JSON list of C-alpha atoms in Angstrom, two decimals:
[
{"chain": "T", "resi": 11, "resn": "MET", "atom": "CA", "xyz": [105.23, 109.54, 82.21]},
{"chain": "T", "resi": 12, "resn": "ALA", "atom": "CA", "xyz": [107.02, 108.42, 85.36]},
{"chain": "T", "resi": 13, "resn": "ARG", "atom": "CA", "xyz": [108.39, 110.97, 87.78]},
{"chain": "T", "resi": 14, "resn": "HIS", "atom": "CA", "xyz": [112.12, 111.20, 88.34]},
{"chain": "T", "resi": 15, "resn": "MET", "atom": "CA", "xyz": [112.79, 109.28, 91.54]},
{"chain": "T", "resi": 16, "resn": "THR", "atom": "CA", "xyz": [115.37, 110.26, 94.08]},
{"chain": "T", "resi": 17, "resn": "ILE", "atom": "CA", "xyz": [116.23, 108.82, 97.45]},
{"chain": "T", "resi": 18, "resn": "ASP", "atom": "CA", "xyz": [114.56, 111.90, 98.99]},
{"chain": "T", "resi": 19, "resn": "SER", "atom": "CA", "xyz": [111.32, 111.37, 97.06]},
{"chain": "T", "resi": 20, "resn": "ILE", "atom": "CA", "xyz": [111.25, 107.71, 98.08]},
{"chain": "T", "resi": 21, "resn": "MET", "atom": "CA", "xyz": [111.88, 108.64, 101.71]},
{"chain": "T", "resi": 22, "resn": "ASN", "atom": "CA", "xyz": [109.13, 111.27, 101.63]},
{"chain": "T", "resi": 23, "resn": "LYS", "atom": "CA", "xyz": [106.61, 108.79, 100.24]},
{"chain": "T", "resi": 24, "resn": "LEU", "atom": "CA", "xyz": [107.58, 106.15, 102.79]},
{"chain": "T", "resi": 25, "resn": "GLN", "atom": "CA", "xyz": [107.35, 108.66, 105.62]},
{"chain": "T", "resi": 26, "resn": "SER", "atom": "CA", "xyz": [103.85, 109.70, 104.61]},
{"chain": "T", "resi": 27, "resn": "GLU", "atom": "CA", "xyz": [102.78, 106.04, 104.42]},
{"chain": "T", "resi": 28, "resn": "ILE", "atom": "CA", "xyz": [104.40, 105.27, 107.78]},
{"chain": "T", "resi": 29, "resn": "THR", "atom": "CA", "xyz": [102.56, 108.21, 109.32]},
{"chain": "T", "resi": 30, "resn": "ARG", "atom": "CA", "xyz": [99.25, 107.06, 107.81]},
{"chain": "T", "resi": 31, "resn": "ILE", "atom": "CA", "xyz": [99.71, 103.51, 109.13]},
{"chain": "T", "resi": 32, "resn": "TRP", "atom": "CA", "xyz": [100.93, 104.77, 112.51]},
{"chain": "T", "resi": 33, "resn": "LYS", "atom": "CA", "xyz": [97.69, 106.72, 112.94]},
{"chain": "T", "resi": 34, "resn": "MET", "atom": "CA", "xyz": [95.50, 103.75, 112.08]},
{"chain": "T", "resi": 35, "resn": "LYS", "atom": "CA", "xyz": [93.60, 102.04, 114.85]},
{"chain": "T", "resi": 36, "resn": "PRO", "atom": "CA", "xyz": [93.01, 98.43, 113.82]},
{"chain": "T", "resi": 37, "resn": "GLU", "atom": "CA", "xyz": [90.34, 97.96, 116.46]},
{"chain": "T", "resi": 38, "resn": "GLU", "atom": "CA", "xyz": [88.32, 100.77, 114.86]},
{"chain": "T", "resi": 39, "resn": "MET", "atom": "CA", "xyz": [88.71, 99.60, 111.26]},
{"chain": "T", "resi": 40, "resn": "GLU", "atom": "CA", "xyz": [87.27, 96.85, 109.16]},
{"chain": "T", "resi": 41, "resn": "ALA", "atom": "CA", "xyz": [89.79, 93.99, 109.21]},
{"chain": "T", "resi": 42, "resn": "ARG", "atom": "CA", "xyz": [89.93, 93.66, 105.41]},
{"chain": "T", "resi": 43, "resn": "LEU", "atom": "CA", "xyz": [90.61, 97.36, 104.97]},
{"chain": "T", "resi": 44, "resn": "TYR", "atom": "CA", "xyz": [93.36, 97.30, 107.59]},
{"chain": "T", "resi": 45, "resn": "LYS", "atom": "CA", "xyz": [94.93, 94.28, 105.90]},
{"chain": "T", "resi": 46, "resn": "ALA", "atom": "CA", "xyz": [94.75, 96.04, 102.54]},
{"chain": "T", "resi": 47, "resn": "TYR", "atom": "CA", "xyz": [96.63, 99.04, 103.96]},
{"chain": "T", "resi": 48, "resn": "LEU", "atom": "CA", "xyz": [99.30, 96.79, 105.44]},
{"chain": "T", "resi": 49, "resn": "ASP", "atom": "CA", "xyz": [99.66, 94.89, 102.17]},
{"chain": "T", "resi": 50, "resn": "LYS", "atom": "CA", "xyz": [100.09, 98.21, 100.38]},
{"chain": "T", "resi": 51, "resn": "ALA", "atom": "CA", "xyz": [102.72, 99.26, 102.93]},
{"chain": "T", "resi": 52, "resn": "ARG", "atom": "CA", "xyz": [104.64, 96.01, 102.45]},
{"chain": "T", "resi": 53, "resn": "THR", "atom": "CA", "xyz": [104.52, 96.45, 98.69]},
{"chain": "T", "resi": 54, "resn": "LEU", "atom": "CA", "xyz": [105.71, 100.05, 98.94]},
{"chain": "T", "resi": 55, "resn": "ALA", "atom": "CA", "xyz": [108.55, 99.01, 101.25]},
{"chain": "T", "resi": 56, "resn": "TYR", "atom": "CA", "xyz": [109.68, 96.35, 98.80]},
{"chain": "T", "resi": 57, "resn": "LEU", "atom": "CA", "xyz": [109.47, 98.71, 95.82]},
{"chain": "T", "resi": 58, "resn": "ALA", "atom": "CA", "xyz": [111.30, 101.43, 97.75]},
{"chain": "T", "resi": 59, "resn": "GLN", "atom": "CA", "xyz": [114.09, 98.99, 98.55]},
{"chain": "T", "resi": 60, "resn": "VAL", "atom": "CA", "xyz": [114.41, 98.00, 94.90]},
{"chain": "T", "resi": 61, "resn": "ALA", "atom": "CA", "xyz": [114.25, 101.61, 93.70]},
{"chain": "T", "resi": 62, "resn": "ALA", "atom": "CA", "xyz": [116.85, 102.73, 96.23]},
{"chain": "T", "resi": 63, "resn": "SER", "atom": "CA", "xyz": [119.18, 99.97, 95.10]},
{"chain": "T", "resi": 64, "resn": "ILE", "atom": "CA", "xyz": [118.73, 100.93, 91.44]},
{"chain": "T", "resi": 65, "resn": "ILE", "atom": "CA", "xyz": [119.29, 104.63, 92.19]},
{"chain": "T", "resi": 66, "resn": "GLU", "atom": "CA", "xyz": [122.41, 103.82, 94.20]},
{"chain": "T", "resi": 67, "resn": "LYS", "atom": "CA", "xyz": [123.83, 101.68, 91.39]},
{"chain": "T", "resi": 68, "resn": "HIS", "atom": "CA", "xyz": [123.00, 104.36, 88.85]},
{"chain": "T", "resi": 69, "resn": "GLU", "atom": "CA", "xyz": [124.77, 107.01, 90.92]},
{"chain": "T", "resi": 70, "resn": "LEU", "atom": "CA", "xyz": [127.84, 104.78, 91.26]},
{"chain": "T", "resi": 71, "resn": "GLU", "atom": "CA", "xyz": [127.82, 104.12, 87.52]},
{"chain": "T", "resi": 72, "resn": "LYS", "atom": "CA", "xyz": [127.74, 107.88, 86.81]},
{"chain": "T", "resi": 73, "resn": "ARG", "atom": "CA", "xyz": [130.62, 108.47, 89.23]},
{"chain": "T", "resi": 74, "resn": "LEU", "atom": "CA", "xyz": [132.66, 105.66, 87.68]},
{"chain": "T", "resi": 75, "resn": "ASP", "atom": "CA", "xyz": [132.05, 107.06, 84.19]},
{"chain": "T", "resi": 76, "resn": "ALA", "atom": "CA", "xyz": [133.29, 110.47, 85.34]},
{"chain": "T", "resi": 77, "resn": "ILE", "atom": "CA", "xyz": [136.42, 108.92, 86.86]},
{"chain": "T", "resi": 78, "resn": "GLU", "atom": "CA", "xyz": [137.09, 106.96, 83.67]},
{"chain": "T", "resi": 79, "resn": "LYS", "atom": "CA", "xyz": [136.78, 110.14, 81.58]},
{"chain": "T", "resi": 80, "resn": "GLU", "atom": "CA", "xyz": [139.24, 111.93, 83.85]},
{"chain": "T", "resi": 81, "resn": "LEU", "atom": "CA", "xyz": [141.69, 109.02, 83.58]},
{"chain": "T", "resi": 82, "resn": "GLU", "atom": "CA", "xyz": [141.40, 109.09, 79.80]},
{"chain": "T", "resi": 83, "resn": "LYS", "atom": "CA", "xyz": [142.19, 112.82, 79.81]},
{"chain": "T", "resi": 84, "resn": "LEU", "atom": "CA", "xyz": [145.24, 112.22, 82.02]},
{"chain": "T", "resi": 85, "resn": "GLU", "atom": "CA", "xyz": [146.44, 109.42, 79.74]},
{"chain": "T", "resi": 86, "resn": "GLU", "atom": "CA", "xyz": [146.02, 111.67, 76.68]},
{"chain": "T", "resi": 87, "resn": "ARG", "atom": "CA", "xyz": [148.03, 114.43, 78.36]},
{"chain": "T", "resi": 88, "resn": "ARG", "atom": "CA", "xyz": [150.71, 111.95, 79.37]},
{"chain": "T", "resi": 89, "resn": "SER", "atom": "CA", "xyz": [150.90, 110.59, 75.79]},
{"chain": "T", "resi": 90, "resn": "ALA", "atom": "CA", "xyz": [151.09, 114.10, 74.33]},
{"chain": "T", "resi": 91, "resn": "ALA", "atom": "CA", "xyz": [153.96, 115.13, 76.64]}
]
C-alpha cells in the first residue's frame, strides 16, 4: 500500500537524494553508475513536481469544499429567518 504523501515527505526524500548526489564524485565512479544515479534523480524530480501539483490541487479542492459547505449553511440560515 502506498504511503500518504505530503509536501514535507516529498521535500525530505528530495533532500536526501540531493545530498547523496552532492557527495558523489564522478571522477571516482563508474560512468554508467553515475549516469544511473543522475537518471534516478531526474525521475524523482519529475515525480516530485507532479506529486506536489496533485497535493496542492487536492488541498485547494478540500478548502473549496469547506467554503461551499459554509456558504450552504449561511444560505439555509438566511432562508429560515
